mmCIF file of C-alpha atoms and ligand atoms in Angstrom:
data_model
loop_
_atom_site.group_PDB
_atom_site.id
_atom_site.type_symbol
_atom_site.label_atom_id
_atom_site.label_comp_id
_atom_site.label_asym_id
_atom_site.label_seq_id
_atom_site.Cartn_x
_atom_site.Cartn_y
_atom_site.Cartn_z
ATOM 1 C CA UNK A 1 138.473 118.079 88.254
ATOM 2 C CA UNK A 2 135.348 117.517 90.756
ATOM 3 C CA UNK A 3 136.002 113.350 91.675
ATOM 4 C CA UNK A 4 132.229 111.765 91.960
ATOM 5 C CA UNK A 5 132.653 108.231 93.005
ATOM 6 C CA UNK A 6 129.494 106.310 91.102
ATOM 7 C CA UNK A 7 128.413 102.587 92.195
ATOM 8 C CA UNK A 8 129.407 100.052 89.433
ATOM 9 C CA UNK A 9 125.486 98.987 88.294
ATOM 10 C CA UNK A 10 125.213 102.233 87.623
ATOM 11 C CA UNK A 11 129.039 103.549 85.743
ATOM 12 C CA UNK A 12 128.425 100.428 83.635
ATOM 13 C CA UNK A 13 124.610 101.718 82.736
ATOM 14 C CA UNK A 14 126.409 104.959 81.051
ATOM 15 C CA UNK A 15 130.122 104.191 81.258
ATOM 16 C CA UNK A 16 130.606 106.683 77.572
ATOM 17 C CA UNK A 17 128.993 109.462 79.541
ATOM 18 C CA UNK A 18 131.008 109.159 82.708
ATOM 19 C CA UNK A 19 133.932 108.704 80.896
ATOM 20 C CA UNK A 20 134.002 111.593 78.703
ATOM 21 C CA UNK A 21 131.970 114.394 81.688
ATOM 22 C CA UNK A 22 133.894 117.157 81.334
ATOM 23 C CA UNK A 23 134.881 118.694 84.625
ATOM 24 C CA UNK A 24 134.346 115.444 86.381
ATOM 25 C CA UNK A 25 136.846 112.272 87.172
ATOM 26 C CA UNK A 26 133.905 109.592 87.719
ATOM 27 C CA UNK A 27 135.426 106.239 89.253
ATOM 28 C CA UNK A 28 133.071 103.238 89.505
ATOM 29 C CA UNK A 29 132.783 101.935 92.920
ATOM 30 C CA UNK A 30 131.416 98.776 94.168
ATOM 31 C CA UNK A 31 127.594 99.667 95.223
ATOM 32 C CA UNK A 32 127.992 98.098 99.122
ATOM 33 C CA UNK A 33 127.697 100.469 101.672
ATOM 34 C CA UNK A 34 131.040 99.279 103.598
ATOM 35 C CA UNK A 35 132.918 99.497 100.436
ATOM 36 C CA UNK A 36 131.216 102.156 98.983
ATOM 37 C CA UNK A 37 132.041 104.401 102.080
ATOM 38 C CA UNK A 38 135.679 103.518 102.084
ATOM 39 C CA UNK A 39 136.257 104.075 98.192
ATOM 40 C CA UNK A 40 134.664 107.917 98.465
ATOM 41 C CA UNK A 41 137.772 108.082 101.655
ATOM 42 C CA UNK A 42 140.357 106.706 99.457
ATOM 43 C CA UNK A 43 139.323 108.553 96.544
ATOM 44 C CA UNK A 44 138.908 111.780 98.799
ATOM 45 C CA UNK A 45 135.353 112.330 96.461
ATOM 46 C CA UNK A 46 132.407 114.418 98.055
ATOM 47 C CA UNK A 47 129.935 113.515 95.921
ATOM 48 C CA UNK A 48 127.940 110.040 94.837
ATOM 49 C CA UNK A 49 125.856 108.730 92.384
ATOM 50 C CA UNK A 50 124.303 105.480 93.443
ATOM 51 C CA UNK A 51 121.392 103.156 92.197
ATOM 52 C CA UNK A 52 118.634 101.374 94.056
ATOM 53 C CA UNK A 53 120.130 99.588 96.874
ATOM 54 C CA UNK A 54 119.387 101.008 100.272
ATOM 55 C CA UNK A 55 121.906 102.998 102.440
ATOM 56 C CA UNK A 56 121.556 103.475 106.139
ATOM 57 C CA UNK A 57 124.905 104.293 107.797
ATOM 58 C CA UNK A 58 128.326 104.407 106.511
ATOM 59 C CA UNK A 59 127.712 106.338 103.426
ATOM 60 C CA UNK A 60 126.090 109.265 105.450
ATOM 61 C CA UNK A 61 129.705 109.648 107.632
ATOM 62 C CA UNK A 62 131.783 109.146 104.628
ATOM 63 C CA UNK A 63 130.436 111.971 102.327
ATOM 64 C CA UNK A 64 131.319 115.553 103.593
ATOM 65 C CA UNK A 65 128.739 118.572 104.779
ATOM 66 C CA UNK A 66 128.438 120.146 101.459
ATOM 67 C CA UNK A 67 128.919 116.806 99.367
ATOM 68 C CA UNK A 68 126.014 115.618 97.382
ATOM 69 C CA UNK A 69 124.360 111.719 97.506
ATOM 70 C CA UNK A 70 122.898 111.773 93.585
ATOM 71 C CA UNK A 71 120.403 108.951 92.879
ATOM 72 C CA UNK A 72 121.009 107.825 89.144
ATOM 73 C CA UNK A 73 117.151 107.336 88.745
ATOM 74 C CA UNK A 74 113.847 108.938 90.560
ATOM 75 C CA UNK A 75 112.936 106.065 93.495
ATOM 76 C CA UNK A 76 114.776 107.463 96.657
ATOM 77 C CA UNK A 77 113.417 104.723 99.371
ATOM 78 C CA UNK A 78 116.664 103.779 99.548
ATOM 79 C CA UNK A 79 118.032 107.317 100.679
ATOM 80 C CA UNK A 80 118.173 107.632 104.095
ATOM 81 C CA UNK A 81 117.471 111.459 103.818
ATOM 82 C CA UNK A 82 117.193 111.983 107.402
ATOM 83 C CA UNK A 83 120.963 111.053 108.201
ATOM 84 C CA UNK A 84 121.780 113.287 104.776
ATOM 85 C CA UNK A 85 120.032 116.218 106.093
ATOM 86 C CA UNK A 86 121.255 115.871 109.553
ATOM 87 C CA UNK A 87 124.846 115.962 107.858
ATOM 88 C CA UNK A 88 124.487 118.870 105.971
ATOM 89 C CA UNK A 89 124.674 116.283 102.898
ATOM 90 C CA UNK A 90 122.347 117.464 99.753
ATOM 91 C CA UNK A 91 120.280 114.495 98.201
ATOM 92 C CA UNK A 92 119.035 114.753 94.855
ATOM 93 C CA UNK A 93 117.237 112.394 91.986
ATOM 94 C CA UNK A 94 116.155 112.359 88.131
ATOM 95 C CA UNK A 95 113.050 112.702 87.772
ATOM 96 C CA UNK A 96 111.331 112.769 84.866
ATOM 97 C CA UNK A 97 113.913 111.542 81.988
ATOM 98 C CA UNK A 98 113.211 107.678 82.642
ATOM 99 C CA UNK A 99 109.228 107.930 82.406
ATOM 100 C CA UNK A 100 108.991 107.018 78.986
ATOM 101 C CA UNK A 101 111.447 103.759 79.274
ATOM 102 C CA UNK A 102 109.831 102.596 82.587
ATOM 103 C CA UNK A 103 105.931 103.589 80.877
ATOM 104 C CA UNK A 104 107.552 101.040 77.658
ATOM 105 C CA UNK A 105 108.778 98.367 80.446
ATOM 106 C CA UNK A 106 105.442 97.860 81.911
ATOM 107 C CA UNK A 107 103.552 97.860 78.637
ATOM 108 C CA UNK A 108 106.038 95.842 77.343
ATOM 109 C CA UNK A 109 105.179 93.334 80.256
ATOM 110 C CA UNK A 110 101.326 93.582 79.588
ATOM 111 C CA UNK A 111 102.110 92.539 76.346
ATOM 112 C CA UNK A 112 104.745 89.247 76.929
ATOM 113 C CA UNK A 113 102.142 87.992 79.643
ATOM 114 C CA UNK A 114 98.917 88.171 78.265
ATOM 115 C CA UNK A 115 100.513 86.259 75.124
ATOM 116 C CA UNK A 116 103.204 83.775 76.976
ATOM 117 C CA UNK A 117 105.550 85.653 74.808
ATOM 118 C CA UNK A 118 108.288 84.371 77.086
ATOM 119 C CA UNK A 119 107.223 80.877 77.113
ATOM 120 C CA UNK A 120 106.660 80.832 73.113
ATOM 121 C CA UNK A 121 110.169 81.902 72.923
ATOM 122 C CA UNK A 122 111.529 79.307 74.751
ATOM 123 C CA UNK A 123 109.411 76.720 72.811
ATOM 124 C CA UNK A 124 109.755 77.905 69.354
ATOM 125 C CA UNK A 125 112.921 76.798 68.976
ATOM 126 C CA UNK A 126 112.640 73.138 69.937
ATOM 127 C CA UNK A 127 110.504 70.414 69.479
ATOM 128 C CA UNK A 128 107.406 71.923 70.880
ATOM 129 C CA UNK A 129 105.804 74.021 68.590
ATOM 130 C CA UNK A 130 102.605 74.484 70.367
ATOM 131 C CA UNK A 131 100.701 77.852 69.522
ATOM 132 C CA UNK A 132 99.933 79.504 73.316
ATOM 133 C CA UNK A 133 96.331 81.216 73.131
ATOM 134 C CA UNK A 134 96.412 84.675 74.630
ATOM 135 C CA UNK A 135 94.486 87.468 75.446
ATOM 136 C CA UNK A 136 93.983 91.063 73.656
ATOM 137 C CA UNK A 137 94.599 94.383 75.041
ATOM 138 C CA UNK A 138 92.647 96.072 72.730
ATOM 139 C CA UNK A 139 89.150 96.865 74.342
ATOM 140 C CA UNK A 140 90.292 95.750 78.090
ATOM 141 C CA UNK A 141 90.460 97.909 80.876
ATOM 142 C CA UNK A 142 93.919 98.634 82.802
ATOM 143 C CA UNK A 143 94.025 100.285 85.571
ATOM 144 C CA UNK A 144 96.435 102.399 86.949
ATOM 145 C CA UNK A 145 97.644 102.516 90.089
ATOM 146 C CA UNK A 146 99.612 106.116 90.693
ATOM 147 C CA UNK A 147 98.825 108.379 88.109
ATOM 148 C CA UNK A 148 102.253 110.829 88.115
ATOM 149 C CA UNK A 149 104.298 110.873 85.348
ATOM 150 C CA UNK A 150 105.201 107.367 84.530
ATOM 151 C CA UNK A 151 101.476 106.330 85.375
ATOM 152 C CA UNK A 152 100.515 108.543 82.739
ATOM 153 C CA UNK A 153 102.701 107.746 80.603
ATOM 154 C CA UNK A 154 101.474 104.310 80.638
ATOM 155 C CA UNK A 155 97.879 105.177 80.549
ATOM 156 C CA UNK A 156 98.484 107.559 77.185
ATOM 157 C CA UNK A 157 100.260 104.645 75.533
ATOM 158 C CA UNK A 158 97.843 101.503 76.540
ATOM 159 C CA UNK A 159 94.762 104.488 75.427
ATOM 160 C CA UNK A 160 96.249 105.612 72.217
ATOM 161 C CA UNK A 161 98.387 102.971 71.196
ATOM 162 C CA UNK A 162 96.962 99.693 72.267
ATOM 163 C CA UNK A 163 92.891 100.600 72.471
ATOM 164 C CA UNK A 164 92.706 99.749 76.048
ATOM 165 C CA UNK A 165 90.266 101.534 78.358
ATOM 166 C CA UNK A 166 92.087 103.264 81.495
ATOM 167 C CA UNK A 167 91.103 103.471 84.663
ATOM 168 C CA UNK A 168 93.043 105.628 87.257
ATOM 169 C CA UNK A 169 93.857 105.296 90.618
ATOM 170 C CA UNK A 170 95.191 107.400 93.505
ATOM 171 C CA UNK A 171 95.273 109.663 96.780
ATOM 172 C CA UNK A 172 94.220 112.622 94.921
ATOM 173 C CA UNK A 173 93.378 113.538 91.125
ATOM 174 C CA UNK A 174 95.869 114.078 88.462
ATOM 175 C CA UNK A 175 96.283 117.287 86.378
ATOM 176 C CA UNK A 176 95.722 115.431 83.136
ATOM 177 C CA UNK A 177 92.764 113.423 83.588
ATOM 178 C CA UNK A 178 92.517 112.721 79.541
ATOM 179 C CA UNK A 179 93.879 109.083 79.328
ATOM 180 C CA UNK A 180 91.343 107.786 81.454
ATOM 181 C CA UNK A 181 88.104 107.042 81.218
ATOM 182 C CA UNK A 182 87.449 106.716 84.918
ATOM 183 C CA UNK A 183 89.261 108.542 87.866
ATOM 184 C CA UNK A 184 88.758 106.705 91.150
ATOM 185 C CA UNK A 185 90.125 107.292 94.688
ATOM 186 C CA UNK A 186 88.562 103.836 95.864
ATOM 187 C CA UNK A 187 90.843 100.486 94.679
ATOM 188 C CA UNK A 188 87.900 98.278 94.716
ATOM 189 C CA UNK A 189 85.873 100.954 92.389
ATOM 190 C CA UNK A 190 88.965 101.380 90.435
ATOM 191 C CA UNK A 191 90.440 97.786 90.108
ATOM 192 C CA UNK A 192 87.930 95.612 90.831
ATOM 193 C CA UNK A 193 86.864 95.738 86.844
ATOM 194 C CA UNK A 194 90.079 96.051 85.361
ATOM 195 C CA UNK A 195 91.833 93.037 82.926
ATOM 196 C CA UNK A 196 95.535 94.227 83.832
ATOM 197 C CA UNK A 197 96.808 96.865 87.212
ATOM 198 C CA UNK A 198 99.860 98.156 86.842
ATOM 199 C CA UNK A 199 101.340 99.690 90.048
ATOM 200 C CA UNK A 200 103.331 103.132 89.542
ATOM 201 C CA UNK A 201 103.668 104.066 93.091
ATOM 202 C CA UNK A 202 106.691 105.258 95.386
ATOM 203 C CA UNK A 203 108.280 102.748 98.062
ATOM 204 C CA UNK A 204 106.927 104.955 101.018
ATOM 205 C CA UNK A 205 105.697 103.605 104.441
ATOM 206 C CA UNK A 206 102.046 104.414 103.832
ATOM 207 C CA UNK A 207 102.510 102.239 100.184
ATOM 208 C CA UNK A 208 104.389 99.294 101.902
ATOM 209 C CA UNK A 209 102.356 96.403 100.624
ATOM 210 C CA UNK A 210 99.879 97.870 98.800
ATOM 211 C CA UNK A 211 98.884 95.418 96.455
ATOM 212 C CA UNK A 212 97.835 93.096 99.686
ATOM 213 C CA UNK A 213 96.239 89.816 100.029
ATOM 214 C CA UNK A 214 92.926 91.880 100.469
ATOM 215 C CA UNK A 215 93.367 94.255 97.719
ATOM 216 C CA UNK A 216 94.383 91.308 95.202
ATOM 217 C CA UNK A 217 91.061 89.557 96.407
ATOM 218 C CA UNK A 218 89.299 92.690 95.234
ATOM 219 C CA UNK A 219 90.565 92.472 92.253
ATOM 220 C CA UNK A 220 88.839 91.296 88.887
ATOM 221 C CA UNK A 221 89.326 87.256 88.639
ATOM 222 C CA UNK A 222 92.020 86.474 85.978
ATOM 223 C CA UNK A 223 93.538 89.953 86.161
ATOM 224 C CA UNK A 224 96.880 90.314 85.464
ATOM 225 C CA UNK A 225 99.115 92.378 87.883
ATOM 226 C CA UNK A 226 102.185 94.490 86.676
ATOM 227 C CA UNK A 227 104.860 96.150 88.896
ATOM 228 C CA UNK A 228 107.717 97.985 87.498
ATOM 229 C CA UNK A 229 107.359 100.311 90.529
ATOM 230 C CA UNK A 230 109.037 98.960 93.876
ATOM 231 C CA UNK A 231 108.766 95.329 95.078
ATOM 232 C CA UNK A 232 107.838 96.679 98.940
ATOM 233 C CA UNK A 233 104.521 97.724 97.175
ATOM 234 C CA UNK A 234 103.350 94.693 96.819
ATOM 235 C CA UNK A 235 103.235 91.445 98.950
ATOM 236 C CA UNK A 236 104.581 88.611 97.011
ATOM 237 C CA UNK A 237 103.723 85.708 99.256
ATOM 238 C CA UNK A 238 99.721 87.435 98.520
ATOM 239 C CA UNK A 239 100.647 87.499 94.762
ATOM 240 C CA UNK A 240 101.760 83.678 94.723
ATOM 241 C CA UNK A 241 98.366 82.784 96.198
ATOM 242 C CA UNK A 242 96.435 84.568 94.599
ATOM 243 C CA UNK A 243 98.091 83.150 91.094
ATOM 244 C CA UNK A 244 98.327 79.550 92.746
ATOM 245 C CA UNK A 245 94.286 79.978 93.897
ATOM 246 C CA UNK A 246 93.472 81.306 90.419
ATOM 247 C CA UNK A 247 92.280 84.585 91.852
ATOM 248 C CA UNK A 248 94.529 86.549 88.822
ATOM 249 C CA UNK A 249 95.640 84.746 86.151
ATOM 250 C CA UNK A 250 99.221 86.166 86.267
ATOM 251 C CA UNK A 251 101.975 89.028 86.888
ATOM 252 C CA UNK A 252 104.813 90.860 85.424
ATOM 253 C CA UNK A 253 107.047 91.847 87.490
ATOM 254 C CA UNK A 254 110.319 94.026 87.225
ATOM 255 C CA UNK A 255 110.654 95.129 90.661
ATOM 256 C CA UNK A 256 111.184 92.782 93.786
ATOM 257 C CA UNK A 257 111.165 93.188 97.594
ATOM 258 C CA UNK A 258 114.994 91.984 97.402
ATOM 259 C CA UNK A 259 116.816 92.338 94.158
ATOM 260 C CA UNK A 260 118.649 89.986 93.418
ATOM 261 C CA UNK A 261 115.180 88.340 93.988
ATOM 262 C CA UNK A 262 115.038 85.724 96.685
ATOM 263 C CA UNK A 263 111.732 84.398 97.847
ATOM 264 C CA UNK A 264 110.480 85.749 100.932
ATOM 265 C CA UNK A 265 110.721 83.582 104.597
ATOM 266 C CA UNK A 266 107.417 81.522 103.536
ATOM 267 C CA UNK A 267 109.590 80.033 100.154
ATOM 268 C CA UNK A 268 107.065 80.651 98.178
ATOM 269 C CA UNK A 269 109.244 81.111 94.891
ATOM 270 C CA UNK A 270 107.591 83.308 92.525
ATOM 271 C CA UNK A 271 110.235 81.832 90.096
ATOM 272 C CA UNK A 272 108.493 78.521 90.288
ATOM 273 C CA UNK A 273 105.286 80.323 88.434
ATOM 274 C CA UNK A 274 104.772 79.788 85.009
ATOM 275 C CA UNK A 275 102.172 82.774 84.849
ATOM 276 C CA UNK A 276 104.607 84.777 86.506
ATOM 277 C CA UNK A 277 107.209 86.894 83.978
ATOM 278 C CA UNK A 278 110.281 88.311 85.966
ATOM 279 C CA UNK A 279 113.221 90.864 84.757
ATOM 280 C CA UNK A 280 115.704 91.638 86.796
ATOM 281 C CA UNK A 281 114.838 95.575 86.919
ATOM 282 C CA UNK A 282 115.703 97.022 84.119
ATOM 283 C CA UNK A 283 112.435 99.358 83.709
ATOM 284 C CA UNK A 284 115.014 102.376 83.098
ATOM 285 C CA UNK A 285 117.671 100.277 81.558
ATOM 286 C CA UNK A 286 117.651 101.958 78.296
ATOM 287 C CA UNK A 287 120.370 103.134 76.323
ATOM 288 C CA UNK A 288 118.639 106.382 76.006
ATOM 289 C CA UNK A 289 117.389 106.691 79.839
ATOM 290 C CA UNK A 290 120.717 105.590 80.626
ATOM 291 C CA UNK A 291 122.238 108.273 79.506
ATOM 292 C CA UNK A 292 119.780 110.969 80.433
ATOM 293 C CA UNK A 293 120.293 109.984 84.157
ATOM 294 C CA UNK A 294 123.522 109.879 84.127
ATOM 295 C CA UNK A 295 123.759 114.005 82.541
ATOM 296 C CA UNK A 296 120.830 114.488 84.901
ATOM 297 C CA UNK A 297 123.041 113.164 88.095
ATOM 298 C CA UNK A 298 126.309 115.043 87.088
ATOM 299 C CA UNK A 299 124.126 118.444 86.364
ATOM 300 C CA UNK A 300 122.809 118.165 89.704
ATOM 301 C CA UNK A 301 126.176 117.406 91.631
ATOM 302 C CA UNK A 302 127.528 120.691 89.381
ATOM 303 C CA UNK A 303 125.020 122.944 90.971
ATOM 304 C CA UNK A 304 125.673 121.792 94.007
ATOM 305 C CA UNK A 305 129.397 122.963 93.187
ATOM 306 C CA UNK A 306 128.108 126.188 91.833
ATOM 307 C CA UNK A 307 126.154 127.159 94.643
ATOM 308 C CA UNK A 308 122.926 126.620 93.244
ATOM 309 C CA UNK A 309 121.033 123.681 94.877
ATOM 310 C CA UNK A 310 117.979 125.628 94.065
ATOM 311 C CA UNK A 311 118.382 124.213 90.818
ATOM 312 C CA UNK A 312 118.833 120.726 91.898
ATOM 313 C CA UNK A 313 116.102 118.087 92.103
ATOM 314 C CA UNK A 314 116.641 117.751 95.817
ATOM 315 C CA UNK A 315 114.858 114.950 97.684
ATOM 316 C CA UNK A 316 114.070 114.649 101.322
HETATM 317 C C1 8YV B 401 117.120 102.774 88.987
HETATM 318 C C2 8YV B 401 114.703 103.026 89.443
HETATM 319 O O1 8YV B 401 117.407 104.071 89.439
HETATM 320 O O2 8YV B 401 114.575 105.314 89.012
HETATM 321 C C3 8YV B 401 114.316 104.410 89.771
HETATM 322 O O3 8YV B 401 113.722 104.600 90.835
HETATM 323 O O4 8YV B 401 114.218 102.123 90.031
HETATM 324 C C4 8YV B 401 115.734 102.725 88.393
HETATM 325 O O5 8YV B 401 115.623 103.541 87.338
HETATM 326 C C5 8YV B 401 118.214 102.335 88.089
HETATM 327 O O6 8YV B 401 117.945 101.066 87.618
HETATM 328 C C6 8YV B 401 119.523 102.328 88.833
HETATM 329 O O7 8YV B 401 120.545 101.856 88.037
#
């Protein structure tokens, strides 16, 4: 039996699949770093699957040359892969089997913000039964900002499903330019006409906030903004002034600089919005993506055990 410690978010996520992996004993462990590093000791595991939170030291000395870091997801900002690689330590992600949950996350947040669907649910029940007047997707333009695979899975459902006209966004073109009507390298010739932008973009130093007090000013007025990407992509105190000034009309939001979210220094509390809709990142939480990542992290760590990280879908 190969022992993979995996952090506790994540074991709960897909607790049948751990359970029952055959050739592995998986034993949820709590997700902080300190603790983390001193369950894979005690448990004498070289391999981890871990979630989103961001590891910078103990983790690195605790899992042996050989051992395998396994993100239960795609985003890897919070892989230090530097300290992995300088420890012999293979890193590895998902990619690919949580596209179409995130792609249904955002859309999904498109849809609860442009018609209050949150607020309406809180009134319906009560006293106040006061029909909220939204907006239509169909005929509006979104535009996309990172056009990989969840981008374009999000432009293929708001073009085919909802009617919407998609504009894309991005360093350099993708393969499959049919979703979108428009391809555009510039964000103010790309977003400046578009109803909703929904950011699909990796957590890297060159994207740390993107979505900036300038950018949202180039924006369309009354656009909506939607990030189920990474919160370091976009500057919240920017986003709360821009909503508060009436420069966009609004924002869905999955994804949050820190998660838990807590306002940043300035206390501007996103929470205190109404036009803003928050979840507490659960773009991937599906039963079915749940799953998927969790085979996905377990086939990885067994090629690692095989011999055959050219198989894996190393990071770093
Ligand atoms: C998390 C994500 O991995 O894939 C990503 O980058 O942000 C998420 O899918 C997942 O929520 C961890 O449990």
């Amino acid at each position: 039996m190969t022992v993979v410690v995996v952090t506790e978010p994540e074991f709960a996520k897909a607790a049948a699949v751990f359970r029952k992996a055959e050739g592995f004993e998986c034993i949820p462990v709590p997700a902080e770093e300190a603790a983390l590093a001193q369950r894979i000791r005690e448990t004498g595991a070289r391999h981890a699957i871990i979630g989103v939170v961001k590891y910078s030291g103990p983790l690195y000395d605790a899992i042996p040359a050989g051992g395998v870091i396994a993100r239960f997801g795609v985003g890897h900002d919070g892989v230090d892969k530097a300290a992995a690689r300088a420890r012999g330590i293979l890193c590895c992600n998902t990619p690919g089997v949580l596209d179409a949950s995130v792609a249904e996350c955002a859309v999904g947040l498109m849809l609860a913000v442009a018609r209050n669907l949150a607020a309406c649910a809180l009134d319906a029940p009560g006293a106040a039964w006061a029909p909220r007047v939204g907006v239509e997707l169909a005929g509006k333009t979104l535009t996309v900002i990172g056009c990989g695979s969840i981008g374009g899975r999000v432009a293929r459902v708001a073009r085919h499903g909802l009617g919407m006209r998609v504009v894309g966004f991005g360093r350099s073109r993708p393969a499959d330019l049919e979703p979108y009507a428009e391809f555009s390298s510039d964000f103010a010739a790309a977003a400046g006409q578009a109803d909703f932008v929904s950011v699909h973009i990796p957590d890297t130093a060159a994207n740390r906030d993107f979505i900036s007090r300038e950018r949202l000013g180039l924006m369309k007025k009354g656009a909506i903004l939607i990030n189920t990407a990474r919160g370091g992509v976009v500057d919240e105190d920017a986003v709360f002034d821009a909503i508060t000034a009436g420069t966009i009309a609004g924002a869905g939001l999955d994804v949050f600089k820190q998660e838990p979210y807590r306002p940043q220094p300035s206390g501007k509390d996103l929470r205190t919005l109404p036009q803003v809709l928050m979840t507490p990142h659960i773009g991937s939480s599906t039963r079915e993506a749940c799953e998927r990542m969790a085979l996905a992290a377990l086939r990885n760590i067994g090629h690692a055990i095989a011999g055959r990280s050219g198989e894996m879908n190393l990071i770093g």
